[in-house]
Amino acid sequence: MVQQFNASVQAILKASEDFDWDRIQPECVMPVLTQLVVSHRAMVSTALSIPDPNWDNTLSKLSELDGVLDRFWSIVSHLRHVVFTSAWEAAYTQALALITQYSLERSLDPKLLTVTQILAERAETHEAVNPARYATVQLMLRDFKLSGMLLPSAQQSEIKHITAQLSQLSAQISTHVLRATDATQIWVRHAHSLKGLVPDCIAQARVRAQNQKREGWCLSIEDSDYMAVMRTASERRLRRRVFQAYRTRASEHAHVAGDNGPLLVKMLQGRQKGARLLGFKTYAHQVLETRIAGGVDDVSAFLDGLAQRIDRKARSEWLDLKKFASKHLDIKRLQPWDTAYALTQFEMHTLGFDPQAYRPYFPLSAVLSGLHEIVQTVLGLRVTIEPCAAWVPGVQCWRIEDPEKGIDARCWIDLFARPGKQGGAWMDECQTRWRQSNGEVMQPVAFLTCNFMPPTGQEEAQLTHDEVLTLFHEFGHTLHHCLSEVDVPDVSGISGVAWDAVEVPSQLFECWCWTHEGLSRISRHIKTGAQLPDKMITALQQSRQFMAATGLMRQVALSQFDWQLHIQPKQWTPDAIYTLYQQVMRRYTQGPVWLKDRMPAAFTHVFSGGYAAGYYSYLFAEVMSDDAFSRFEEEGLFSQTVGRALRDTILSQGAVKPADQLFEAFRGRSPSIEALLKHRGLLDAA
């Protein structure tokens, strides 16, 4: 396909294949993408016009055509999220409109539907003959239904318009959050206001001020700064300033243009309208067509059941926290900007556990070395860091190998927060593993992105335990993507995996970070080289169960907020959305609520990140991941036998079979919530 283009386009496509990042600039995006789409459309039309379609001359051929287009778009999308500039935003906005329009065109292509229906009856796609092809065809038929393909043409057009609008709204919401985060600065004039704040955060704030040739300190509201202030700053006024700035991002109270409130309303209206056109009562009903949780009542029962089981314990924990804050912190009435700080102080008082004391034991090099050792021991993989040049200095390229299985994957690792980079942590696909018609295997490529506090001075970065968990979590996603042995891209890696099960590998990999054996491998004091002492490991393990019901209740609350938004067929307003959020938080978390809290305006997971009517997936998958890890606890934390079973039944299988069936193949039974409750000390909470 590449050979069909002019020299300049070929050069950019070659740069994307070779990861020559300097060559991929905003001004090249639209010329290249436009030619890709034009060529792709013509070649797809030719492939779908073959008189006697079979797998090799149609769907396999389309996969090869999709590979070039999907790879280029993945790179463009990634760069927009990690090097946000006005040029990249303009290029991305134009490109998103084009790729969305073309994707909708493909999803409503009657020729493709006809070919898929023909192939569904062929022996070569029967489940017993080729499970991957069977799963692909079944998913395609399902997606045709959900795209509106089976509706009359007028309604198809309406669905197409709604889908395009939702795509643009998602991008706008994300952009507003990023702009507000980058533009907000919290200035501090006096050193005493920074009391208790971790030194690295203070140093970064000083550098920001110096870069602007000003005295004092300049705090950002990037995730790393925000969490550091909320947990460690003893100055209550500073916590309040940072909290209020963070929780009003992209709202009518923000100081930066870009109010997401009206956009949230349009998003919910579009989702509900599209669901009704497709014949569903609500958007939640539509979403569950692609999940394994069951029906709407099943998800509601899952969330309600978990809440009821831990409610009494959560209330008791909150009363203890309030008593501690009143007696030891002289905070008679906890406010939202006090909660994280009070929790940290309460934990230190009760367990002797200071999260910041662990950072010297988690220098980045030690954590990476331990992570690589664990996956080598358990999964038989070799992970190396290769020399590379990337979009910014400090980005790494990891090579993940298993010659026996023919795996030779790459993962680009971008770990530190900086201006112009979207907050949070995620893994994204660049290229999915699949087998071409000539027999050659296209190896997986992934992007792993975090927002850790960057290093200061000459010392390397030192991670908190929470950041270690985040790294293991995202690498779990990466392994799910990279260890695929499936030959068909639509069901390879994480492609096609039910959204409420896609977190199972990622949350499972976090579990090693709580074990004595795992912590011994990933810790090494930055100055002495000593491993984490047993006393500190015990305190860390106890911290997992400290206020555990409160932590789970917060996840239930966020899940219920998302769920209630999408199971109620009503006309929303910004105020109604914010009111619902506050009501749900009061009901489930027991904590104080700030009346101007606009957290939903920046809740990108639900409004621009794919978790709409699906935030429950974190808890739903956590039941499975904790239960899956309990097999390692039973048979050996570093058992190669269990690791091989995990690879063979889950990590290598993509979406060839439904995720619940793959879990049962690994565990030998359906998932049980007991392991999750046991790990958090809540078995007797009811």
XYZ file of C-alpha atoms in Angstrom:
686
model
C 0.000 0.000 0.000
C 2.832 2.399 0.874
C 4.326 2.194 -2.612
C 1.245 3.865 -4.119
C 1.956 7.276 -2.617
C 4.154 10.147 -3.685
C 7.649 10.460 -2.288
C 6.809 12.851 0.553
C 3.957 10.701 1.863
C 6.070 7.559 1.543
C 8.794 9.276 3.551
C 6.425 10.058 6.423
C 4.970 6.551 6.420
C 8.481 5.150 6.448
C 9.283 7.453 9.373
C 6.277 6.079 11.260
C 7.442 2.517 10.603
C 10.949 3.364 11.825
C 9.705 5.589 14.689
C 11.638 8.543 13.325
C 9.765 10.940 15.579
C 11.427 14.129 14.332
C 9.957 13.555 10.873
C 6.371 13.273 12.139
C 5.228 16.873 12.529
C 1.728 18.434 12.708
C 1.892 19.862 9.181
C 2.300 16.395 7.655
C -0.755 14.869 9.315
C -3.569 15.961 6.999
C -1.731 15.479 3.670
C -0.678 11.957 4.665
C -3.952 10.964 6.274
C -5.984 12.301 3.341
C -4.022 10.229 0.846
C -4.203 7.190 3.119
C -7.980 7.434 3.339
C -8.438 7.968 -0.416
C -6.212 4.999 -1.235
C -7.714 2.856 1.497
C -11.260 3.558 0.298
C -10.425 2.536 -3.279
C -8.630 -0.650 -2.262
C -11.393 -1.655 0.145
C -13.955 -1.196 -2.603
C -11.909 -3.452 -4.903
C -11.531 -6.132 -2.236
C -15.250 -6.138 -1.467
C -16.185 -6.467 -5.152
C -14.589 -9.913 -5.584
C -17.261 -12.295 -6.942
C -16.401 -15.239 -4.691
C -15.272 -13.792 -1.349
C -13.313 -15.882 1.104
C -11.304 -15.033 4.192
C -7.983 -14.536 2.421
C -9.199 -12.307 -0.408
C -11.485 -10.098 1.718
C -11.207 -9.803 5.506
C -7.542 -10.804 5.610
C -6.806 -8.352 2.813
C -8.706 -5.613 4.641
C -6.610 -6.257 7.756
C -3.449 -5.557 5.780
C -4.934 -2.323 4.451
C -6.105 -1.295 7.917
C -2.647 -1.891 9.383
C -1.001 1.088 7.670
C -3.885 3.470 8.373
C -4.371 2.382 11.996
C -0.664 2.635 12.792
C -0.352 6.177 11.451
C -3.494 7.326 13.255
C -2.299 5.754 16.532
C 0.940 7.700 16.313
C -0.859 10.972 15.538
C -3.298 10.460 18.398
C -0.500 9.600 20.792
C 1.580 12.643 19.922
C -1.390 14.920 20.380
C -1.756 13.640 23.972
C 1.914 13.842 24.972
C 3.163 16.978 23.158
C 0.109 19.211 23.200
C 0.701 22.388 21.183
C -1.618 24.628 19.191
C -0.192 23.132 15.983
C -0.793 19.570 17.137
C -4.255 20.429 18.388
C -5.245 22.021 15.065
C -3.864 19.082 13.091
C -5.523 16.552 15.379
C -8.912 18.267 15.270
C -8.931 18.228 11.471
C -7.654 14.683 11.319
C -10.168 13.445 13.882
C -13.051 14.726 11.766
C -11.660 12.908 8.716
C -10.927 9.612 10.464
C -14.284 9.647 12.262
C -16.153 10.237 8.996
C -14.257 7.434 7.298
C -14.745 5.033 10.219
C -18.480 5.683 10.098
C -18.447 5.094 6.354
C -16.795 1.723 6.941
C -19.189 0.761 9.734
C -22.171 1.416 7.453
C -20.765 -0.231 4.304
C -23.433 -2.597 2.922
C -20.838 -4.467 0.845
C -18.809 -5.251 3.945
C -21.929 -6.428 5.760
C -22.824 -8.718 2.859
C -19.327 -10.195 2.707
C -19.313 -10.712 6.484
C -22.674 -12.475 6.342
C -21.423 -14.733 3.536
C -18.257 -15.604 5.439
C -20.248 -16.328 8.592
C -21.718 -19.320 6.741
C -18.400 -20.603 5.413
C -16.589 -23.509 7.043
C -13.358 -21.495 7.216
C -14.903 -19.216 9.863
C -16.655 -21.868 11.954
C -15.615 -21.894 15.589
C -14.338 -25.463 15.505
C -12.202 -24.763 12.423
C -10.741 -21.340 13.315
C -11.877 -19.771 16.628
C -10.189 -16.405 15.902
C -11.929 -15.998 12.554
C -15.231 -17.067 14.098
C -14.894 -14.546 16.924
C -13.966 -11.799 14.459
C -16.984 -12.393 12.256
C -19.342 -12.532 15.238
C -17.960 -9.273 16.620
C -18.287 -7.629 13.214
C -21.925 -8.678 12.932
C -22.596 -7.367 16.434
C -20.885 -4.067 15.649
C -22.866 -3.663 12.428
C -26.011 -3.839 14.534
C -24.665 -1.324 17.065
C -23.536 1.049 14.311
C -27.101 1.279 12.976
C -26.386 -0.702 9.813
C -29.662 -2.602 10.115
C -31.749 0.578 10.439
C -33.479 2.466 7.612
C -31.209 4.898 5.761
C -32.670 8.015 7.425
C -31.906 6.639 10.871
C -28.471 5.502 9.707
C -27.708 9.076 8.757
C -28.877 10.269 12.150
C -26.684 7.726 13.946
C -23.746 8.768 11.775
C -24.270 12.415 12.704
C -24.546 11.605 16.419
C -21.416 9.457 16.399
C -19.381 12.173 14.670
C -20.666 14.756 17.131
C -19.770 12.567 20.126
C -16.258 12.104 18.783
C -15.741 15.842 18.484
C -17.241 16.471 21.919
C -14.879 13.942 23.449
C -11.876 15.705 21.936
C -13.149 19.131 23.070
C -13.673 17.954 26.644
C -10.180 16.492 26.803
C -8.661 19.649 25.311
C -10.421 21.923 27.817
C -9.117 19.851 30.734
C -5.577 19.870 29.387
C -5.612 23.617 28.705
C -7.017 24.406 32.140
C -4.430 22.187 33.823
C -1.534 23.740 31.918
C -2.728 27.307 32.447
C -3.396 27.119 36.199
C -0.607 28.196 38.522
C -0.708 28.411 42.307
C 1.808 30.965 43.546
C 3.271 30.755 47.038
C 5.255 33.662 48.471
C 6.337 32.358 51.882
C 8.247 29.159 52.647
C 6.185 28.415 55.763
C 3.157 27.820 53.501
C 4.981 24.821 52.044
C 5.498 23.092 55.387
C 5.218 19.303 55.115
C 5.262 19.286 51.328
C 7.625 16.722 49.802
C 11.001 18.228 48.822
C 10.788 17.203 45.163
C 7.505 19.045 44.752
C 8.980 22.163 46.392
C 12.031 21.971 44.142
C 9.883 21.681 41.014
C 7.794 24.657 42.145
C 10.923 26.730 42.649
C 12.229 25.861 39.191
C 8.905 26.936 37.631
C 9.128 30.285 39.396
C 12.743 30.796 38.347
C 11.857 29.958 34.746
C 9.413 32.859 34.875
C 12.009 35.069 36.603
C 9.859 35.450 39.703
C 10.388 34.988 43.419
C 8.581 32.372 45.442
C 7.224 29.047 44.291
C 4.853 28.085 41.472
C 2.767 24.940 41.966
C 0.912 23.313 39.100
C -2.278 21.271 39.308
C -0.814 18.358 37.367
C -1.656 15.073 39.068
C 1.749 14.677 40.720
C 1.670 18.167 42.294
C -1.989 17.932 43.223
C -1.628 14.624 45.071
C 1.551 15.755 46.815
C -0.151 18.884 48.157
C -3.344 17.086 49.167
C -1.492 14.372 51.059
C 1.458 16.163 52.625
C 1.000 19.964 52.819
C 0.179 20.896 56.411
C -0.876 24.448 55.423
C -4.670 24.149 55.179
C -5.115 27.269 53.061
C -2.699 25.946 50.462
C -4.564 22.636 50.288
C -7.821 24.511 49.808
C -6.425 26.704 47.016
C -5.009 23.734 45.111
C -8.117 21.590 45.673
C -10.500 24.278 44.466
C -8.412 25.054 41.388
C -8.161 21.356 40.516
C -11.824 20.590 41.115
C -13.117 23.494 39.037
C -10.981 22.793 35.959
C -12.872 23.184 32.678
C -16.003 24.450 34.440
C -17.856 27.752 34.709
C -15.709 28.580 37.760
C -12.380 28.086 35.992
C -10.209 31.069 35.092
C -9.354 29.595 31.695
C -11.814 29.617 28.793
C -13.415 26.263 28.068
C -16.475 25.306 30.147
C -17.205 21.586 29.793
C -20.593 21.765 31.535
C -22.664 22.314 28.350
C -20.524 19.749 26.525
C -21.300 17.091 29.145
C -24.992 17.727 28.549
C -24.606 17.386 24.789
C -22.583 14.205 25.288
C -25.263 12.601 27.472
C -28.026 13.711 25.109
C -26.204 12.269 22.105
C -25.537 8.952 23.821
C -29.146 8.606 24.917
C -30.550 9.595 21.526
C -28.268 7.147 19.714
C -29.247 4.344 22.095
C -32.951 4.950 21.503
C -32.477 4.925 17.728
C -30.785 1.544 18.081
C -33.712 0.228 20.095
C -32.231 0.394 23.600
C -33.950 1.879 26.623
C -30.809 3.714 27.751
C -27.166 4.097 26.794
C -26.250 1.695 29.594
C -28.395 -0.999 27.973
C -26.559 -0.423 24.696
C -23.109 -0.579 26.292
C -23.839 -3.890 28.008
C -24.231 -5.545 24.612
C -20.416 -5.578 24.497
C -19.733 -6.504 28.139
C -19.761 -9.676 30.238
C -21.444 -8.272 33.368
C -24.958 -9.207 32.223
C -27.846 -6.762 32.228
C -28.463 -3.378 33.829
C -29.936 -5.010 36.918
C -26.844 -7.215 37.263
C -24.482 -4.235 37.332
C -26.723 -2.369 39.777
C -26.878 -5.466 41.987
C -23.089 -5.844 41.871
C -22.482 -2.253 42.997
C -25.276 -2.286 45.579
C -24.180 -5.647 46.957
C -20.575 -4.553 47.418
C -21.668 -1.299 49.047
C -23.978 -3.088 51.472
C -21.244 -5.535 52.424
C -18.736 -2.853 53.420
C -21.012 0.053 54.409
C -20.867 -0.514 58.160
C -17.082 -0.787 58.116
C -16.758 2.353 55.983
C -18.916 4.339 58.417
C -16.814 3.122 61.329
C -13.593 4.076 59.532
C -14.886 7.557 58.820
C -15.841 8.140 62.449
C -12.337 7.109 63.492
C -10.829 9.526 60.975
C -12.949 12.426 62.210
C -11.969 11.722 65.832
C -8.293 11.610 64.905
C -8.484 14.848 62.896
C -10.192 16.650 65.754
C -7.823 15.402 68.451
C -4.457 15.364 66.672
C -4.803 17.859 63.806
C -7.152 20.353 65.454
C -9.509 20.030 62.484
C -12.932 20.037 64.083
C -14.804 19.833 60.817
C -13.187 18.005 57.928
C -13.446 19.678 54.535
C -12.819 17.968 51.176
C -9.304 19.485 50.989
C -8.517 17.965 54.402
C -9.463 14.370 53.700
C -6.338 13.085 51.935
C -4.046 14.913 54.387
C -5.937 13.600 57.406
C -5.848 10.070 55.992
C -2.086 10.284 55.507
C -1.529 11.589 59.035
C -3.927 9.017 60.527
C -2.090 6.233 58.717
C 1.284 7.470 59.969
C -0.080 7.717 63.508
C -1.720 4.291 63.473
C 0.764 2.214 61.486
C 3.908 4.293 61.559
C 3.499 4.355 57.785
C 4.861 7.418 55.995
C 4.361 7.042 52.211
C 7.159 9.521 51.493
C 9.652 7.464 53.508
C 9.386 4.755 50.853
C 10.470 6.893 47.938
C 14.238 6.482 48.480
C 13.686 2.727 48.289
C 12.011 2.985 44.890
C 14.504 4.686 42.559
C 13.253 4.222 39.026
C 16.144 1.984 37.960
C 15.485 -0.457 40.816
C 11.760 -0.607 40.102
C 12.316 -1.231 36.387
C 14.942 -3.889 37.077
C 12.616 -5.650 39.517
C 9.658 -5.399 37.155
C 11.684 -6.972 34.363
C 12.911 -9.706 36.707
C 9.384 -10.572 37.831
C 7.992 -10.910 34.304
C 11.041 -12.915 33.277
C 10.601 -15.306 36.204
C 6.836 -15.683 36.055
C 6.175 -15.364 32.330
C 9.479 -16.397 30.770
C 10.024 -13.039 29.054
C 13.143 -11.029 28.375
C 12.700 -7.259 28.688
C 15.494 -4.905 27.673
C 15.766 -1.137 27.282
C 16.990 -0.146 23.825
C 18.758 3.086 22.831
C 16.263 5.410 21.168
C 15.339 8.967 20.294
C 11.726 9.958 20.937
C 9.314 12.913 21.051
C 11.012 14.232 24.230
C 14.222 13.267 26.045
C 13.844 10.574 28.689
C 11.357 8.398 26.823
C 12.438 4.750 26.730
C 11.828 1.947 24.238
C 11.457 -1.505 25.774
C 11.878 -4.715 23.821
C 9.776 -7.663 25.065
C 10.935 -11.036 23.761
C 10.078 -14.709 23.905
C 11.850 -16.423 20.974
C 10.102 -19.714 21.681
C 6.730 -18.093 21.026
C 7.989 -15.763 18.286
C 7.296 -12.649 20.359
C 9.428 -9.573 19.660
C 7.333 -6.600 20.798
C 8.186 -2.963 21.502
C 6.785 -0.548 24.066
C 7.477 3.207 24.242
C 7.588 4.346 27.894
C 6.904 8.009 28.791
C 6.813 8.296 32.591
C 7.061 11.909 33.786
C 4.610 14.804 34.013
C 5.319 17.963 32.015
C 3.362 20.872 30.524
C 1.485 19.910 27.371
C 1.050 16.282 28.382
C -2.345 14.823 29.218
C -2.658 13.815 32.875
C -3.227 10.301 34.154
C -1.730 7.003 33.072
C -2.621 4.722 30.182
C -1.474 2.089 27.733
C -2.441 2.468 24.106
C -1.975 0.300 21.055
C 0.277 1.404 18.236
C 0.292 -1.871 16.323
C -1.541 -5.105 17.075
C -0.020 -8.536 16.597
C -1.397 -10.423 13.585
C -0.293 -12.677 10.747
C -0.192 -11.370 7.183
C -1.276 -13.407 4.161
C 2.391 -14.111 3.338
C 2.823 -15.698 6.766
C 4.851 -12.860 8.271
C 3.840 -11.879 11.799
C 3.410 -8.171 12.522
C 4.798 -7.675 16.011
C 2.933 -5.647 18.655
C 3.921 -2.083 19.533
C 2.501 -0.213 22.536
C 2.629 3.195 24.214
C 2.816 3.263 28.036
C 2.285 6.712 29.539
C 2.403 7.910 33.162
C 2.696 11.264 34.910
C 5.155 10.709 37.749
C 6.931 13.564 39.466
C 10.102 14.185 37.422
C 13.543 13.984 39.042
C 15.248 17.078 40.382
C 18.957 17.805 40.444
C 21.343 14.951 39.740
C 19.457 12.146 41.498
C 17.269 9.795 39.500
C 13.515 9.779 39.984
C 12.214 8.160 43.159
C 8.700 6.749 43.018
C 6.007 6.531 45.623
C 4.452 3.124 46.140
C 1.303 4.407 44.425
C 3.413 5.250 41.373
C 4.979 1.785 41.471
C 1.465 0.318 41.444
C 0.571 2.532 38.479
C 3.613 1.374 36.515
C 2.842 -2.295 37.160
C -0.812 -1.672 36.271
C -0.033 -0.143 32.894
C 2.590 -2.784 32.156
C -0.065 -5.413 32.821
C -2.098 -3.837 30.010
C 1.056 -3.794 27.886
C 1.669 -7.508 28.369
C -1.956 -8.276 27.519
C -1.390 -6.428 24.256
C 2.103 -7.740 23.514
C 1.779 -11.431 24.442
C -1.017 -12.167 21.994
C -0.649 -15.305 19.893
C -3.769 -14.583 17.854
C -3.356 -14.237 14.089
C -6.406 -12.021 13.451
C -6.019 -8.350 14.513
C -9.649 -7.670 15.444
C -9.431 -10.141 18.346
C -5.695 -9.944 19.102
C -4.217 -8.383 22.238
C -6.795 -6.158 23.917
C -8.778 -5.699 20.678
C -12.320 -6.952 21.101
C -11.886 -7.725 24.814
C -14.967 -6.830 26.854
C -14.349 -3.475 28.548
C -15.369 -4.778 31.972
C -12.639 -7.429 31.787
C -9.823 -5.484 30.121
C -8.525 -4.354 33.540
C -7.982 -7.912 34.812
C -4.320 -8.310 33.705
C -3.420 -4.756 34.755
C -4.900 -5.051 38.236
C -3.476 -8.538 38.659
C 0.055 -7.257 38.051
C -0.353 -4.692 40.824
C -0.697 -7.532 43.321
C 3.017 -8.416 43.231
C 3.750 -4.940 44.589
C 2.086 -5.853 47.883
C 4.001 -9.074 48.491
C 7.212 -9.380 50.504
C 8.855 -11.274 47.651
C 7.817 -8.728 45.040
C 8.840 -5.715 47.123
C 12.258 -7.267 47.750
C 12.828 -7.401 44.001
C 11.756 -3.851 43.168
C 13.316 -1.944 46.098
C 16.879 -0.678 46.516
C 17.707 2.364 48.610
C 19.024 5.111 46.363
C 22.046 5.775 48.617
C 22.761 2.517 50.497
C 21.431 -0.044 48.026
C 19.536 -1.797 50.849
C 16.258 -3.536 50.136
C 13.087 -2.403 51.842
C 13.313 -3.537 55.497
C 10.857 -6.152 56.754
C 9.334 -3.644 59.178
C 8.542 -1.232 56.350
C 7.163 -4.050 54.175
C 4.824 -5.075 56.997
C 3.647 -1.488 57.444
C 3.070 -1.167 53.701
C 1.036 -4.369 53.620
C -1.020 -3.153 56.579
C -1.647 0.102 54.737
C -3.448 -1.855 52.021
C -6.103 -2.726 54.577
C -6.068 0.646 56.333
C -9.343 2.509 55.658
C -9.907 -0.084 52.918
C -13.690 0.080 53.078
C -13.515 3.854 52.633
C -11.326 3.430 49.551
C -13.627 0.852 47.994
C -16.653 2.995 48.750
C -15.119 5.853 46.792
C -14.801 3.546 43.775
C -18.402 2.446 44.268
C -19.452 6.113 44.392
C -17.693 7.014 41.136
C -19.138 3.910 39.505
C -22.630 4.749 40.727
C -22.337 8.338 39.499
C -21.389 7.135 36.029
C -24.054 4.438 36.132
C -26.852 6.760 37.255
C -25.961 9.224 34.484
C -26.501 6.533 31.877
C -29.458 4.498 33.174
C -31.744 7.487 33.630
C -33.390 8.587 30.365
C -33.766 12.220 31.409
C -32.841 15.681 30.226
C -29.640 16.652 31.988
C -28.324 20.128 32.750
C -24.842 20.989 34.052
C -26.303 21.733 37.485
C -28.179 18.410 37.514
C -24.970 16.532 36.673
C -23.013 18.268 39.432
C -25.866 17.798 41.914
C -26.050 14.080 41.157
C -22.308 13.792 41.710
C -22.533 15.476 45.095
C -25.531 13.379 46.132
C -23.807 10.139 45.219
C -20.597 11.115 47.006
C -22.545 11.996 50.158
C -24.454 8.729 50.023
C -21.491 6.415 49.600
C -18.357 8.107 50.958
C -19.604 9.746 54.178
C -17.124 12.538 53.456
C -17.688 16.280 53.168
C -18.764 17.706 49.817
C -17.859 21.136 48.453
C -20.906 22.718 46.837
C -18.842 24.178 43.980
C -17.137 20.854 43.222
C -17.072 20.437 39.441
C -15.129 17.183 39.286
C -17.419 15.783 36.513
C -16.201 18.551 34.169
C -12.767 16.893 34.218
C -13.947 13.264 34.574
C -12.313 12.305 31.300
C -12.616 8.562 31.967
C -16.365 8.865 31.454
C -16.613 11.789 29.048
C -13.619 11.275 26.787
C -11.871 8.083 27.827
C -14.087 5.141 26.939
C -15.522 4.367 30.401
C -19.034 5.774 29.873
C -21.500 3.454 31.619
C -18.410 1.399 32.332
C -16.576 2.841 35.324
C -17.926 -0.123 37.295
C -15.450 -2.153 35.223
C -12.596 -1.329 37.588
C -14.342 -2.980 40.533
C -15.866 -5.740 38.410
C -12.464 -6.637 36.972
C -10.798 -6.279 40.374
C -12.916 -9.144 41.662
C -11.472 -11.292 38.862
C -7.897 -10.003 39.148
C -7.655 -10.561 42.911
C -9.175 -14.005 42.519
C -6.745 -14.810 39.693
C -3.780 -13.692 41.802
C -4.950 -15.914 44.638
C -3.943 -18.860 42.457
C -0.358 -17.574 42.607
C -0.735 -17.272 46.383
C -1.923 -20.873 46.543
C 0.646 -22.428 44.182
C 3.633 -20.051 44.398
C 3.996 -16.306 43.854
C 6.607 -16.847 41.153
C 5.331 -20.186 39.884
C 6.275 -20.601 36.247
C 3.504 -23.193 35.929
C 0.856 -20.686 36.983
C 2.541 -17.990 34.882
C 2.408 -20.238 31.831
C -1.265 -20.947 32.529
C -1.928 -17.205 32.769
C -0.281 -16.682 29.400
C -1.956 -19.659 27.750
C -5.487 -18.969 28.996
C -5.699 -15.157 29.200
C -2.724 -13.055 28.081
C -2.218 -14.777 24.719
C -5.866 -15.253 23.818
C -7.138 -11.757 23.062
C -10.884 -11.931 22.454
C -10.962 -15.342 20.783
C -13.357 -16.368 23.561
C -15.411 -14.259 25.993
C -13.341 -13.011 28.925
C -15.402 -14.840 31.543
C -14.712 -18.131 29.773
C -10.986 -17.374 29.663
C -11.018 -16.589 33.382
C -12.717 -19.880 34.160
C -10.136 -21.701 32.054
C -7.396 -20.175 34.219
C -9.079 -20.425 37.616
C -11.152 -23.554 37.083
C -14.324 -21.817 38.261
C -16.271 -18.557 38.183
C -14.748 -15.551 40.005
C -15.383 -15.019 43.712
C -15.333 -11.708 45.561
C -13.754 -13.337 48.615
C -10.162 -12.752 47.462
C -10.729 -9.011 46.998
C -12.253 -8.708 50.464
C -9.513 -10.854 52.014
C -6.713 -8.763 50.498
C -8.304 -5.652 52.016
C -9.116 -7.177 55.401
C -12.857 -6.926 54.818
C -14.031 -10.538 54.904
C -15.771 -9.880 58.217
C -16.897 -6.337 57.349
C -20.601 -7.116 56.949
